[in-house]
C-alpha positions as a printed Julia matrix, in Angstrom:
172×3 Matrix{Float64}:
 42.3   -36.15  -70.43
 39.29  -38.43  -70.03
 38.11  -41.3   -72.04
 34.46  -42.17  -72.29
 33.66  -45.86  -72.69
 30.21  -47.3   -73.49
 29.36  -49.94  -70.89
 26.0   -51.42  -70.22
 24.41  -48.99  -72.62
 25.74  -45.8   -70.92
 28.75  -43.48  -71.51
 31.1   -43.65  -68.46
 33.91  -41.16  -68.15
 37.28  -42.53  -67.05
 40.07  -40.26  -66.01
 43.32  -41.17  -67.71
 45.67  -41.05  -64.77
 48.19  -43.69  -65.84
 50.47  -43.6   -68.9
 49.17  -46.57  -71.03
 45.78  -48.2   -71.53
 44.66  -51.2   -73.56
 41.41  -50.77  -75.51
 39.36  -53.93  -75.13
 35.84  -55.27  -75.71
 34.05  -56.99  -72.81
 30.73  -58.72  -72.36
 29.13  -55.48  -71.08
 30.89  -53.16  -73.51
 34.12  -51.32  -73.77
 36.93  -51.75  -71.3
 39.94  -49.54  -70.63
 42.72  -51.16  -68.6
 46.42  -50.97  -68.05
 48.12  -53.41  -70.44
 49.45  -56.39  -68.4
 51.81  -57.81  -71.08
 49.88  -61.09  -71.29
 46.92  -59.93  -73.4
 47.02  -60.04  -77.11
 48.54  -57.09  -78.81
 45.88  -54.53  -79.63
 45.17  -50.82  -79.68
 46.63  -48.76  -76.96
 46.19  -45.2   -75.58
 49.61  -43.93  -74.54
 50.81  -40.67  -72.91
 53.8   -38.95  -74.52
 56.58  -37.63  -72.38
 58.63  -34.41  -72.43
 58.27  -32.56  -75.81
 55.75  -35.24  -76.88
 53.23  -34.63  -74.04
 49.68  -35.49  -74.85
 47.82  -38.77  -75.66
 48.3   -40.96  -78.68
 46.49  -43.82  -80.18
 48.64  -46.75  -81.28
 47.33  -49.61  -83.4
 48.76  -51.86  -86.05
 48.24  -50.7   -89.56
 45.43  -52.69  -91.23
 44.0   -53.63  -87.76
 40.62  -52.04  -88.63
 40.95  -49.36  -85.86
 39.4   -46.08  -86.98
 39.96  -42.54  -85.69
 37.06  -40.14  -86.37
 35.81  -42.51  -89.1
 39.11  -42.85  -90.93
 41.4   -45.92  -90.8
 44.49  -45.41  -88.73
 46.82  -46.01  -91.62
 50.15  -45.15  -90.03
 49.65  -46.94  -86.7
 49.92  -43.79  -84.58
 47.93  -40.58  -84.17
 47.85  -37.72  -81.67
 44.5   -37.44  -79.94
 42.52  -34.22  -79.54
 39.37  -33.26  -77.64
 36.31  -35.27  -78.75
 38.22  -37.69  -81.0
 36.3   -40.99  -81.63
 38.14  -44.32  -81.72
 36.35  -47.27  -83.18
 37.45  -50.8   -82.94
 36.56  -53.44  -85.58
 34.25  -55.25  -83.3
 31.99  -52.12  -82.99
 33.34  -50.87  -79.58
 33.72  -47.15  -79.44
 35.75  -44.74  -77.23
 35.57  -41.02  -77.15
 38.32  -38.89  -75.58
 37.65  -35.56  -73.88
 40.07  -32.86  -72.78
 37.41  -31.24  -70.58
 38.64  -30.74  -67.02
 36.59  -30.23  -63.83
 37.44  -27.66  -61.21
 38.88  -29.25  -58.09
 40.91  -28.09  -55.17
 44.46  -29.53  -54.97
 47.96  -28.56  -53.87
 49.72  -26.45  -56.52
 51.98  -29.03  -58.1
 55.06  -27.1   -59.01
 57.23  -24.14  -58.08
 56.12  -20.58  -58.15
 53.41  -19.6   -60.71
 52.45  -16.23  -62.0
 50.52  -14.34  -59.4
 46.85  -15.35  -58.81
 44.83  -13.08  -61.19
 42.15  -12.35  -58.4
 44.35  -11.41  -55.44
 47.7   -10.91  -57.18
 49.48  -12.85  -54.55
 51.98  -15.52  -55.69
 50.89  -19.18  -55.77
 53.61  -21.47  -54.49
 54.05  -25.19  -54.48
 51.76  -26.8   -51.98
 49.22  -23.89  -51.81
 45.68  -25.09  -52.17
 44.52  -23.85  -55.57
 42.23  -24.55  -58.52
 43.21  -24.7   -62.22
 40.41  -23.08  -64.23
 39.02  -25.73  -66.51
 38.28  -23.16  -69.24
 41.64  -21.37  -69.44
 44.15  -23.31  -67.4
 45.11  -20.45  -65.1
 45.66  -21.26  -61.4
 43.83  -19.39  -58.64
 43.95  -19.71  -54.82
 41.2   -21.66  -53.18
 41.11  -22.08  -49.43
 39.2   -20.66  -46.42
 41.54  -17.72  -46.35
 41.78  -17.09  -50.11
 38.61  -18.18  -52.03
 39.86  -16.62  -55.17
 38.52  -19.2   -57.67
 35.0   -19.57  -56.09
 34.57  -15.86  -55.42
 33.02  -15.26  -58.9
 33.71  -15.96  -62.54
 37.37  -16.71  -63.31
 39.41  -13.55  -62.93
 41.41  -14.51  -66.05
 38.81  -15.63  -68.56
 35.32  -14.96  -67.05
 34.21  -18.66  -67.09
 31.94  -19.88  -64.42
 33.81  -20.95  -61.3
 31.81  -23.67  -59.5
 33.72  -26.39  -57.68
 32.64  -30.0   -58.36
 30.37  -28.7   -61.17
 30.9   -32.01  -63.1
 31.47  -32.65  -66.74
 29.51  -30.38  -69.13
 30.02  -32.64  -72.24
 29.3   -36.27  -72.85
 29.24  -38.13  -76.22
 26.1   -38.27  -78.17
 24.17  -41.5   -78.22
 24.8   -43.57  -81.35
 22.11  -43.32  -83.97
């Protein structure tokens, strides 16, 4: 998941790699930072665990925080792709579930076979998770299954380092 913050007049994508982030306003625009326990209580983005995996927005009811234009009445909401979070001081955040294709060691035990070469992908193999469908394919000098052509599982383009395709619209 990524969170776009508006800083110095431009949308900047920030990868959410931690588990909690405080939403703050700064002199140049929005800030997204790990909560340090000393700052005033305020809205948070928090990653769920286990059966509650995913990202959540937490804010005190009546705080003026809005999700997709509606007040956050209960104090918590699950976030989805392209949700907009507005703070009372006019600072805006937009979350995106879009992923980019990157080579990385396969993170867990055995996976279903690679849909291109049909060989198993095992923990530690260099592979790419298709940003469109989430299927893993080999990607190394010996097995360039992802970059060979469109994704063998869903047909999506398979360019490495292609960057983000979507950014929030400029405010009117």
